[in-house]
Coordinates of C-alpha atoms and ligand atoms in Angstrom, one line a residue:
M1 CA 0.0 0.0 0.0
D2 CA 1.0 3.6 -0.5
I3 CA 1.5 6.0 2.4
S4 CA -1.8 7.2 3.7
P5 CA -3.4 10.5 2.6
D6 CA -3.2 11.8 6.1
E7 CA 0.5 11.1 6.3
Y8 CA 0.8 12.8 2.9
R9 CA -1.0 15.8 4.2
R10 CA 1.4 16.2 7.1
H11 CA 4.5 16.0 5.0
A12 CA 3.2 18.0 2.2
H13 CA 2.4 20.9 4.5
R14 CA 5.9 20.7 5.9
L15 CA 7.3 20.6 2.4
A16 CA 5.2 23.5 1.3
D17 CA 6.8 25.5 4.2
W18 CA 10.2 24.1 3.3
I19 CA 9.8 25.4 -0.3
A20 CA 8.4 28.8 0.8
T21 CA 11.4 29.2 3.1
Y22 CA 13.8 28.1 0.3
L23 CA 12.3 30.5 -2.2
R24 CA 12.5 33.4 0.3
D25 CA 16.1 32.7 1.4
V26 CA 17.6 31.2 -1.8
G27 CA 19.8 34.3 -2.2
D28 CA 21.5 33.5 1.2
Y29 CA 23.0 30.3 -0.1
D30 CA 26.2 30.2 -2.1
V31 CA 24.9 30.1 -5.6
L32 CA 27.5 27.5 -6.6
S33 CA 27.8 24.3 -4.7
H34 CA 31.2 23.8 -3.1
V35 CA 31.2 20.0 -2.8
K36 CA 34.1 18.1 -4.1
P37 CA 33.6 15.5 -6.8
G38 CA 32.4 12.2 -5.3
S39 CA 31.7 13.7 -1.8
I40 CA 27.9 13.4 -2.2
R41 CA 28.1 9.7 -3.2
A42 CA 30.5 9.1 -0.3
Q43 CA 27.9 10.3 2.2
L44 CA 25.2 8.0 0.9
P45 CA 24.8 4.2 1.6
K46 CA 26.1 2.1 -1.3
A47 CA 23.0 -0.1 -1.2
P48 CA 19.3 0.7 -1.1
P49 CA 17.6 0.3 2.3
A50 CA 16.2 -3.1 3.0
A51 CA 13.7 -1.7 5.5
A52 CA 11.4 1.2 5.0
E53 CA 12.7 4.6 6.3
S54 CA 10.5 7.3 7.7
L55 CA 9.6 10.2 5.5
D56 CA 10.8 12.4 8.4
D57 CA 14.3 11.0 8.0
I58 CA 14.2 11.2 4.3
I59 CA 13.1 14.8 4.4
A60 CA 15.8 15.7 6.8
D61 CA 18.3 14.7 4.1
L62 CA 17.0 17.5 1.9
D63 CA 19.0 19.9 4.2
R64 CA 21.8 17.5 4.9
V65 CA 22.5 16.1 1.4
V66 CA 20.5 17.8 -1.3
L67 CA 21.0 21.5 -0.6
P68 CA 24.7 21.4 -0.1
G69 CA 25.1 19.6 -3.4
A70 CA 22.8 22.0 -5.3
T71 CA 23.8 24.8 -7.5
H72 CA 20.9 27.2 -7.0
W73 CA 19.4 28.1 -10.3
N74 CA 16.7 30.1 -8.5
H75 CA 19.4 32.3 -6.8
P76 CA 19.2 35.9 -7.9
G77 CA 23.0 35.9 -8.5
F78 CA 22.7 33.0 -11.0
L79 CA 23.9 34.8 -14.1
A80 CA 25.6 31.9 -15.9
Y81 CA 24.5 30.0 -19.1
F82 CA 20.9 31.0 -19.5
A83 CA 19.5 31.8 -16.1
N84 CA 15.9 30.7 -15.6
T85 CA 13.2 30.6 -13.0
A86 CA 11.1 28.0 -11.4
S87 CA 8.3 30.4 -10.6
V88 CA 5.6 29.7 -8.0
P89 CA 2.8 28.9 -10.5
G90 CA 5.3 26.6 -12.3
I91 CA 6.2 24.8 -9.0
L92 CA 2.6 24.3 -8.1
G93 CA 1.9 23.0 -11.6
E94 CA 4.7 20.4 -11.2
M95 CA 3.1 19.2 -7.9
I96 CA -0.2 18.6 -9.6
T97 CA 1.5 16.9 -12.6
A98 CA 3.1 14.5 -10.3
A99 CA -0.1 13.8 -8.3
L100 CA -2.3 13.3 -11.3
N101 CA 0.4 11.2 -13.1
L102 CA -1.4 11.4 -16.4
N103 CA 0.2 9.9 -19.4
G104 CA -0.9 11.9 -22.5
M105 CA 0.3 9.4 -25.1
L106 CA -3.2 9.2 -26.6
W107 CA -6.1 11.6 -26.4
R108 CA -8.1 9.0 -24.5
T109 CA -5.3 8.2 -22.0
S110 CA -6.1 11.6 -20.7
P111 CA -8.1 14.1 -22.8
V112 CA -7.1 17.1 -20.7
A113 CA -3.4 16.4 -21.2
T114 CA -3.8 16.6 -25.0
E115 CA -6.3 19.4 -25.2
L116 CA -4.6 21.6 -22.6
E117 CA -1.3 21.1 -24.6
Q118 CA -3.2 22.2 -27.7
V119 CA -4.7 25.3 -26.0
V120 CA -1.5 26.4 -24.1
T121 CA 0.7 26.1 -27.2
D122 CA -1.8 28.1 -29.1
W123 CA -1.9 30.7 -26.4
L124 CA 1.9 30.9 -26.6
R125 CA 1.6 31.3 -30.4
Q126 CA -0.7 34.3 -29.8
L127 CA 1.5 35.6 -27.0
F128 CA 4.3 35.7 -29.5
G129 CA 2.2 37.4 -32.2
M130 CA 2.7 34.5 -34.6
G131 CA 0.3 33.8 -37.5
D132 CA -2.4 31.1 -37.0
R133 CA -1.0 28.3 -39.1
W134 CA 1.2 26.8 -36.4
F135 CA 0.8 23.4 -34.7
G136 CA 2.4 23.3 -31.2
M137 CA 3.6 20.5 -29.0
I138 CA 5.6 20.3 -25.9
T139 CA 8.8 18.3 -25.6
D140 CA 11.5 18.0 -22.9
T141 CA 14.2 20.0 -24.5
A142 CA 15.1 22.1 -27.5
S143 CA 17.7 19.4 -28.4
I144 CA 14.9 16.9 -28.9
S145 CA 12.6 19.5 -30.6
T146 CA 15.3 20.2 -33.2
M147 CA 16.0 16.6 -33.8
Y148 CA 12.3 16.0 -34.4
V149 CA 12.1 18.8 -37.0
L150 CA 15.2 17.6 -38.8
A151 CA 13.7 14.1 -39.0
A152 CA 10.6 15.8 -40.4
A153 CA 12.6 17.7 -43.0
R154 CA 14.1 14.5 -44.1
E155 CA 10.6 13.0 -44.5
R156 CA 9.2 15.9 -46.5
D157 CA 10.4 14.3 -49.7
P158 CA 9.0 10.8 -49.6
A159 CA 11.2 9.8 -52.5
L160 CA 14.1 9.6 -50.1
G161 CA 12.3 6.7 -48.3
I162 CA 14.5 7.0 -45.3
R163 CA 11.8 6.1 -42.8
Q164 CA 11.4 2.7 -44.4
R165 CA 14.7 1.9 -46.0
G166 CA 17.1 3.8 -43.7
M167 CA 20.3 5.4 -45.1
A168 CA 23.0 2.7 -44.9
G169 CA 24.2 0.9 -48.0
R170 CA 22.2 3.1 -50.4
A171 CA 24.0 4.2 -53.5
D172 CA 20.8 6.1 -54.6
L173 CA 20.9 8.4 -51.6
P174 CA 22.6 11.7 -52.0
R175 CA 24.4 13.3 -49.0
L176 CA 21.9 15.3 -47.0
R177 CA 23.1 18.7 -45.9
V178 CA 22.0 20.8 -43.0
Y179 CA 23.1 24.5 -42.7
C180 CA 23.4 26.6 -39.6
S181 CA 25.7 29.5 -38.5
E182 CA 29.0 29.0 -36.9
H183 CA 27.4 30.2 -33.7
A184 CA 24.4 27.8 -33.8
H185 CA 23.9 25.5 -30.8
S186 CA 25.6 22.1 -30.7
S187 CA 22.1 20.5 -30.5
V188 CA 21.9 21.0 -34.3
D189 CA 25.1 18.9 -34.8
K190 CA 23.9 16.4 -32.3
A191 CA 20.5 16.0 -34.0
V192 CA 22.3 15.4 -37.4
M193 CA 24.6 12.9 -35.7
T194 CA 21.8 11.1 -34.0
L195 CA 19.7 10.9 -37.2
G196 CA 22.6 9.1 -38.9
M197 CA 23.3 11.9 -41.4
G198 CA 26.9 12.4 -40.3
L199 CA 28.4 15.3 -38.5
E200 CA 30.4 16.3 -41.6
N201 CA 27.1 17.2 -43.3
V202 CA 26.4 20.0 -40.9
V203 CA 27.6 23.1 -42.8
H204 CA 28.5 26.0 -40.5
I205 CA 28.0 29.3 -42.3
A206 CA 30.2 32.3 -41.6
C207 CA 28.8 35.2 -39.7
D208 CA 29.1 39.0 -40.0
A209 CA 30.8 41.3 -37.4
D210 CA 27.6 41.0 -35.2
F211 CA 27.7 37.2 -35.2
R212 CA 24.7 36.8 -37.6
M213 CA 24.7 34.3 -40.4
K214 CA 25.6 35.8 -43.7
P215 CA 22.7 34.9 -46.1
E216 CA 24.9 35.2 -49.2
M217 CA 27.3 32.6 -47.7
L218 CA 24.4 30.3 -47.1
A219 CA 23.2 30.7 -50.7
R220 CA 26.7 30.0 -51.9
A221 CA 27.1 26.9 -49.7
I222 CA 23.9 25.5 -51.1
L223 CA 25.0 26.1 -54.7
A224 CA 28.4 24.5 -54.1
D225 CA 26.8 21.5 -52.4
R226 CA 24.3 21.0 -55.3
A227 CA 27.2 21.2 -57.8
Q228 CA 28.8 18.2 -55.9
G229 CA 25.6 16.3 -56.0
F230 CA 24.7 16.8 -52.4
R231 CA 21.1 17.3 -51.3
P232 CA 20.5 20.5 -49.2
L233 CA 17.8 19.6 -46.7
A234 CA 17.3 22.2 -44.0
A235 CA 18.7 25.4 -42.6
V236 CA 18.6 26.4 -38.9
A237 CA 18.4 30.1 -38.2
T238 CA 19.1 31.0 -34.5
A239 CA 17.2 33.7 -32.8
G240 CA 19.4 34.3 -29.8
T241 CA 22.6 32.3 -30.1
T242 CA 23.8 30.6 -26.9
G243 CA 27.1 32.4 -26.9
M244 CA 26.2 36.0 -27.6
T245 CA 22.4 36.0 -28.3
S246 CA 22.8 37.2 -31.9
I247 CA 19.9 36.9 -34.2
D248 CA 20.3 35.5 -37.7
P249 CA 18.5 37.4 -40.5
I250 CA 15.5 35.1 -40.6
D251 CA 13.7 36.9 -43.4
D252 CA 16.7 36.7 -45.8
I253 CA 17.3 33.1 -44.9
A254 CA 13.6 32.3 -45.4
T255 CA 13.8 33.7 -48.9
I256 CA 16.7 31.4 -49.7
C257 CA 15.1 28.4 -48.1
Q258 CA 11.9 29.0 -50.1
R259 CA 13.8 29.4 -53.4
E260 CA 15.9 26.3 -52.7
S261 CA 13.1 24.2 -51.1
L262 CA 14.9 23.8 -47.8
W263 CA 13.1 23.3 -44.5
L264 CA 13.7 26.3 -42.3
H265 CA 13.9 25.7 -38.6
V266 CA 14.3 28.7 -36.2
D267 CA 16.1 28.0 -32.9
G268 CA 14.6 30.4 -30.4
A269 CA 15.3 28.2 -27.4
Y270 CA 16.2 31.3 -25.3
G271 CA 15.5 34.3 -27.5
G272 CA 12.1 33.2 -28.7
S273 CA 10.4 34.2 -25.4
A274 CA 11.2 37.9 -26.2
M275 CA 8.4 37.7 -28.8
A276 CA 6.1 38.1 -25.8
V277 CA 7.2 41.7 -25.9
P278 CA 5.4 43.3 -28.8
E279 CA 8.1 45.9 -29.6
M280 CA 10.7 43.1 -29.9
R281 CA 8.9 41.1 -32.5
A282 CA 10.6 42.9 -35.4
L283 CA 13.8 41.0 -34.5
F284 CA 12.0 37.9 -35.7
A285 CA 10.8 39.2 -39.1
G286 CA 10.3 36.3 -41.5
L287 CA 9.4 33.8 -38.9
D288 CA 6.0 33.2 -40.4
R289 CA 7.8 31.8 -43.4
A290 CA 9.7 29.2 -41.4
D291 CA 8.6 25.6 -41.2
S292 CA 9.4 25.2 -37.5
L293 CA 10.4 27.0 -34.4
V294 CA 11.5 25.9 -30.9
V295 CA 11.2 28.0 -27.8
N296 CA 12.0 26.8 -24.3
P297 CA 9.7 28.1 -21.6
H298 CA 12.1 26.5 -19.2
K299 CA 14.7 29.1 -20.2
W300 CA 13.1 32.5 -20.2
L301 CA 9.4 31.9 -19.6
F302 CA 9.6 31.2 -15.8
T303 CA 8.6 27.5 -16.2
P304 CA 10.5 24.9 -14.3
M305 CA 12.6 22.3 -16.1
D306 CA 11.7 20.7 -18.4
C307 CA 9.4 22.4 -21.0
S308 CA 10.3 23.0 -24.6
V309 CA 7.7 24.1 -27.2
L310 CA 8.0 22.9 -30.8
F311 CA 6.0 24.8 -33.4
T312 CA 5.6 23.6 -36.9
R313 CA 3.6 24.7 -39.9
Q314 CA 4.1 21.1 -41.3
P315 CA 2.4 18.9 -38.7
K316 CA 1.4 16.4 -41.4
V317 CA 5.1 15.9 -42.3
L318 CA 6.1 15.6 -38.7
R319 CA 3.4 13.0 -38.2
R320 CA 4.6 11.1 -41.3
A321 CA 8.0 11.0 -39.8
F322 CA 6.9 9.5 -36.5
S323 CA 3.5 7.9 -36.6
L324 CA 3.6 4.2 -36.0
V325 CA 0.7 2.6 -34.2
P326 CA 0.9 -0.9 -32.8
E327 CA -2.4 -2.8 -32.4
Y328 CA -2.8 -2.2 -28.6
L329 CA -2.7 1.6 -29.2
T330 CA -5.3 1.7 -31.9
T331 CA -8.5 3.5 -31.0
A332 CA -11.8 4.3 -32.7
D333 CA -11.4 8.0 -31.9
G334 CA -10.6 8.8 -35.5
D335 CA -9.7 12.3 -36.7
D336 CA -11.6 14.1 -34.0
V337 CA -8.7 13.8 -31.7
L338 CA -5.0 14.4 -31.7
N339 CA -2.7 11.7 -30.4
Y340 CA 0.6 13.4 -29.6
M341 CA 2.5 10.1 -29.6
D342 CA 2.2 10.3 -33.4
Y343 CA 4.4 13.4 -33.5
G344 CA 7.6 12.1 -31.8
V345 CA 9.6 9.2 -30.6
Q346 CA 8.3 8.9 -27.1
L347 CA 5.1 7.1 -26.3
G348 CA 4.6 8.1 -22.7
R349 CA 4.3 11.9 -22.2
R350 CA 4.4 14.0 -19.0
F351 CA 1.6 16.5 -18.4
R352 CA 3.9 19.5 -19.0
A353 CA 1.1 21.7 -20.4
L354 CA -0.3 22.2 -16.9
K355 CA 2.6 24.1 -15.4
L356 CA 2.9 26.3 -18.5
W357 CA -0.8 27.0 -18.4
M358 CA -0.5 28.0 -14.8
V359 CA 2.5 30.3 -15.5
I360 CA 0.8 32.1 -18.3
R361 CA -2.4 32.5 -16.3
A362 CA -0.7 33.6 -13.1
F363 CA 1.4 36.3 -14.9
G364 CA -0.8 37.2 -17.9
A365 CA 0.5 38.2 -21.3
D366 CA 1.2 41.8 -20.0
G367 CA 3.0 40.5 -16.9
I368 CA 5.2 38.2 -18.9
A369 CA 6.1 41.0 -21.4
E370 CA 6.8 43.3 -18.5
R371 CA 9.2 40.8 -16.8
I372 CA 11.1 40.1 -20.1
R373 CA 11.3 43.8 -20.9
H374 CA 12.7 44.4 -17.4
H375 CA 15.4 41.7 -17.9
C376 CA 16.4 43.4 -21.2
Q377 CA 16.6 46.7 -19.4
L378 CA 18.8 45.3 -16.6
A379 CA 21.1 43.9 -19.3
R380 CA 21.4 47.3 -21.0
T381 CA 22.1 48.9 -17.7
F382 CA 24.9 46.4 -16.9
A383 CA 26.3 46.9 -20.4
D384 CA 26.2 50.7 -19.9
W385 CA 28.2 50.4 -16.7
V386 CA 30.8 48.2 -18.5
R387 CA 31.1 50.7 -21.4
A388 CA 31.3 53.7 -19.2
N389 CA 34.2 52.3 -17.3
G390 CA 37.4 53.4 -19.1
D391 CA 39.6 50.9 -17.2
G392 CA 40.1 48.1 -19.7
W393 CA 36.5 46.8 -19.7
S394 CA 34.5 46.5 -22.9
V395 CA 31.2 45.1 -24.1
C396 CA 32.1 42.5 -26.9
A397 CA 28.8 41.9 -28.7
P398 CA 25.5 43.7 -29.2
V399 CA 22.9 43.2 -26.4
P400 CA 19.6 42.5 -28.2
F401 CA 18.1 40.5 -25.2
S402 CA 19.1 40.0 -21.6
T403 CA 22.7 38.7 -22.0
V404 CA 25.9 40.7 -22.0
C405 CA 29.3 39.5 -23.3
F406 CA 32.2 41.6 -22.0
R407 CA 35.8 41.3 -20.8
H408 CA 38.7 43.1 -19.3
V409 CA 41.9 43.6 -21.2
P410 CA 45.0 44.7 -19.1
E411 CA 46.8 47.8 -20.5
N412 CA 49.0 47.0 -23.5
E413 CA 48.0 43.3 -23.5
T414 CA 47.4 42.0 -27.0
D415 CA 48.1 38.3 -26.6
E416 CA 44.7 36.5 -26.8
A417 CA 46.0 33.6 -24.6
E418 CA 47.0 36.0 -21.9
I419 CA 43.7 37.9 -22.1
A420 CA 41.8 34.6 -21.9
A421 CA 43.8 33.4 -18.8
H422 CA 43.2 36.9 -17.2
N423 CA 39.5 36.8 -17.7
A424 CA 39.2 33.1 -16.6
A425 CA 40.9 34.1 -13.4
I426 CA 38.5 37.0 -12.9
M427 CA 35.6 34.7 -13.5
A428 CA 37.0 32.1 -11.0
R429 CA 37.3 34.8 -8.3
V430 CA 33.8 36.1 -8.9
N431 CA 32.3 32.6 -8.8
E432 CA 34.2 31.8 -5.5
S433 CA 32.3 34.7 -3.9
G434 CA 29.1 32.6 -3.5
D435 CA 27.0 35.6 -4.4
I436 CA 27.4 35.6 -8.2
F437 CA 27.8 32.9 -10.8
I438 CA 28.8 33.9 -14.3
S439 CA 30.1 31.9 -17.3
H440 CA 32.2 32.5 -20.3
T441 CA 32.2 31.9 -24.0
K442 CA 34.3 32.5 -27.1
L443 CA 33.5 35.0 -29.7
G444 CA 35.8 33.8 -32.5
D445 CA 39.2 33.7 -30.8
Q446 CA 38.1 36.2 -28.0
Y447 CA 37.5 34.7 -24.6
V448 CA 34.7 36.7 -23.0
L449 CA 32.6 36.7 -19.8
R450 CA 28.9 36.4 -19.9
V451 CA 26.2 37.8 -17.7
A452 CA 22.8 36.3 -18.5
I453 CA 19.7 37.7 -16.8
G454 CA 16.7 35.4 -16.7
N455 CA 15.7 34.8 -13.1
L456 CA 12.8 36.7 -11.6
R457 CA 14.8 37.4 -8.4
T458 CA 17.6 39.2 -10.1
T459 CA 17.5 42.9 -9.5
E460 CA 19.7 45.9 -10.2
A461 CA 21.3 45.4 -6.8
T462 CA 22.3 41.9 -7.9
L463 CA 24.1 43.3 -10.9
E464 CA 25.7 46.0 -8.8
R465 CA 27.2 43.3 -6.6
A466 CA 28.3 41.4 -9.7
W467 CA 29.9 44.6 -11.2
T468 CA 31.7 45.3 -7.9
L469 CA 33.0 41.8 -7.6
L470 CA 34.2 41.8 -11.2
R471 CA 36.2 45.0 -10.7
E472 CA 37.6 43.8 -7.5
A473 CA 38.7 40.6 -9.2
V474 CA 41.1 42.4 -11.5
P475 CA 44.5 41.9 -10.0
Ligands
LIG501 C1 19.9 26.1 -24.6 C2 19.8 26.1 -26.1 C3 19.5 24.9 -26.7 C4 19.4 23.6 -26.0 O1 18.4 23.6 -25.1 P1 17.9 22.2 -24.3 O2 16.5 22.5 -24.0 O3 18.8 22.2 -23.1 O4 18.2 21.1 -25.2 C5 19.4 24.9 -28.1 N1 19.5 26.1 -28.8 C6 19.8 27.2 -28.2 C7 20.0 28.5 -29.0 C8 20.0 27.3 -26.8 O5 20.4 28.4 -26.2

């Protein structure tokens, strides 16, 4: 038997308090965990307990084992990678998802899972000001969303017959090519690798001085590939690259893709959320001519891990790539219902739409836009401080969203290796503080530091602390 509802109630109330205290005090913890590799494993029994343990003992280990080993993504000073937020409505949504334990593989295995997913992805489409011919579904991560659409791109031409015949040992099959910028996310390469198309068939297109794909170089690469008998399949435009949040010229790339019959996928895993801000939508001009788009609400839309939304204007093709129904899953529901299992690899599906529904309702379209606008404003403020300081600091890339790339160059230092080591040392000192966690990236051969604002608890005071620590960290 399971533990009784009364026992549950007692512990759940305690944990509700635990979470409330955690969310209130999260900024008091060291943002980065200080544990040594292996030390958490060393604290824990090697074998599972033979006898039942009390929930009281287990819950006590949250403070003893779990918190010290956690890097606090909900900490206001978390400014590394892409900072995100597990917001209160999202946390509550996760509780209910676990309690209901719905599996939305088919419409009939839980109609609300499917229909809420349809509604909430359509809300998101409207929130982003996108046209109405988009199908939406929720996956775990952008990496999987991108892999799905590249599988669909490959399926668009049934003559390739890859779904049925595979790719190995086929002299009739041309090399399939996928194009993205040199600053695209590694998930594009991983998707191509996983789909068996070969890493060497990802063509990384050169960028301009602002790290945006050069459309004329894309056109040229496609022509050169065709001349060699290769088959250009898809292009990925990134709206908010992971390194420096640059935005590829989607409109120009869409024109080329249309002319050349390529599938156009837009990777807006982080940046896409900015479409919730009406005055920022111009950055995404041309999006309505793309075939697919991915946006991660678990990045910049205040939704706890994991929640990635895949939009496509080609749901029939996506379905053709993945639909395969064994006898036990056939139903008489017909075309009146949508079975999300037909649109991807996984059969069982978590009820992720619930938390996203709760986040959108609890903040509202205006509240979401206001929060994202505020993050962008904070980033511009931080960039202004860096620019205004004459002491060797500079901003190294445009700041279209909420992320700033910057670095410090000692006087008369021109050696890139020296500058990299110098900035890595600054970053290490800042991250030792426990107050602030930043990360780095490379812009071409330049090693730069990165401040990414995406947590709802981050304020101007957080950034002042970061800026003070950064300046103090210069030897
Ligand atoms: C973070 C990121 C991804 C990968 O996201 P996951 O959901 O972690 O797979 C893909 N593309 C871009 C541009 C990203 O910033």
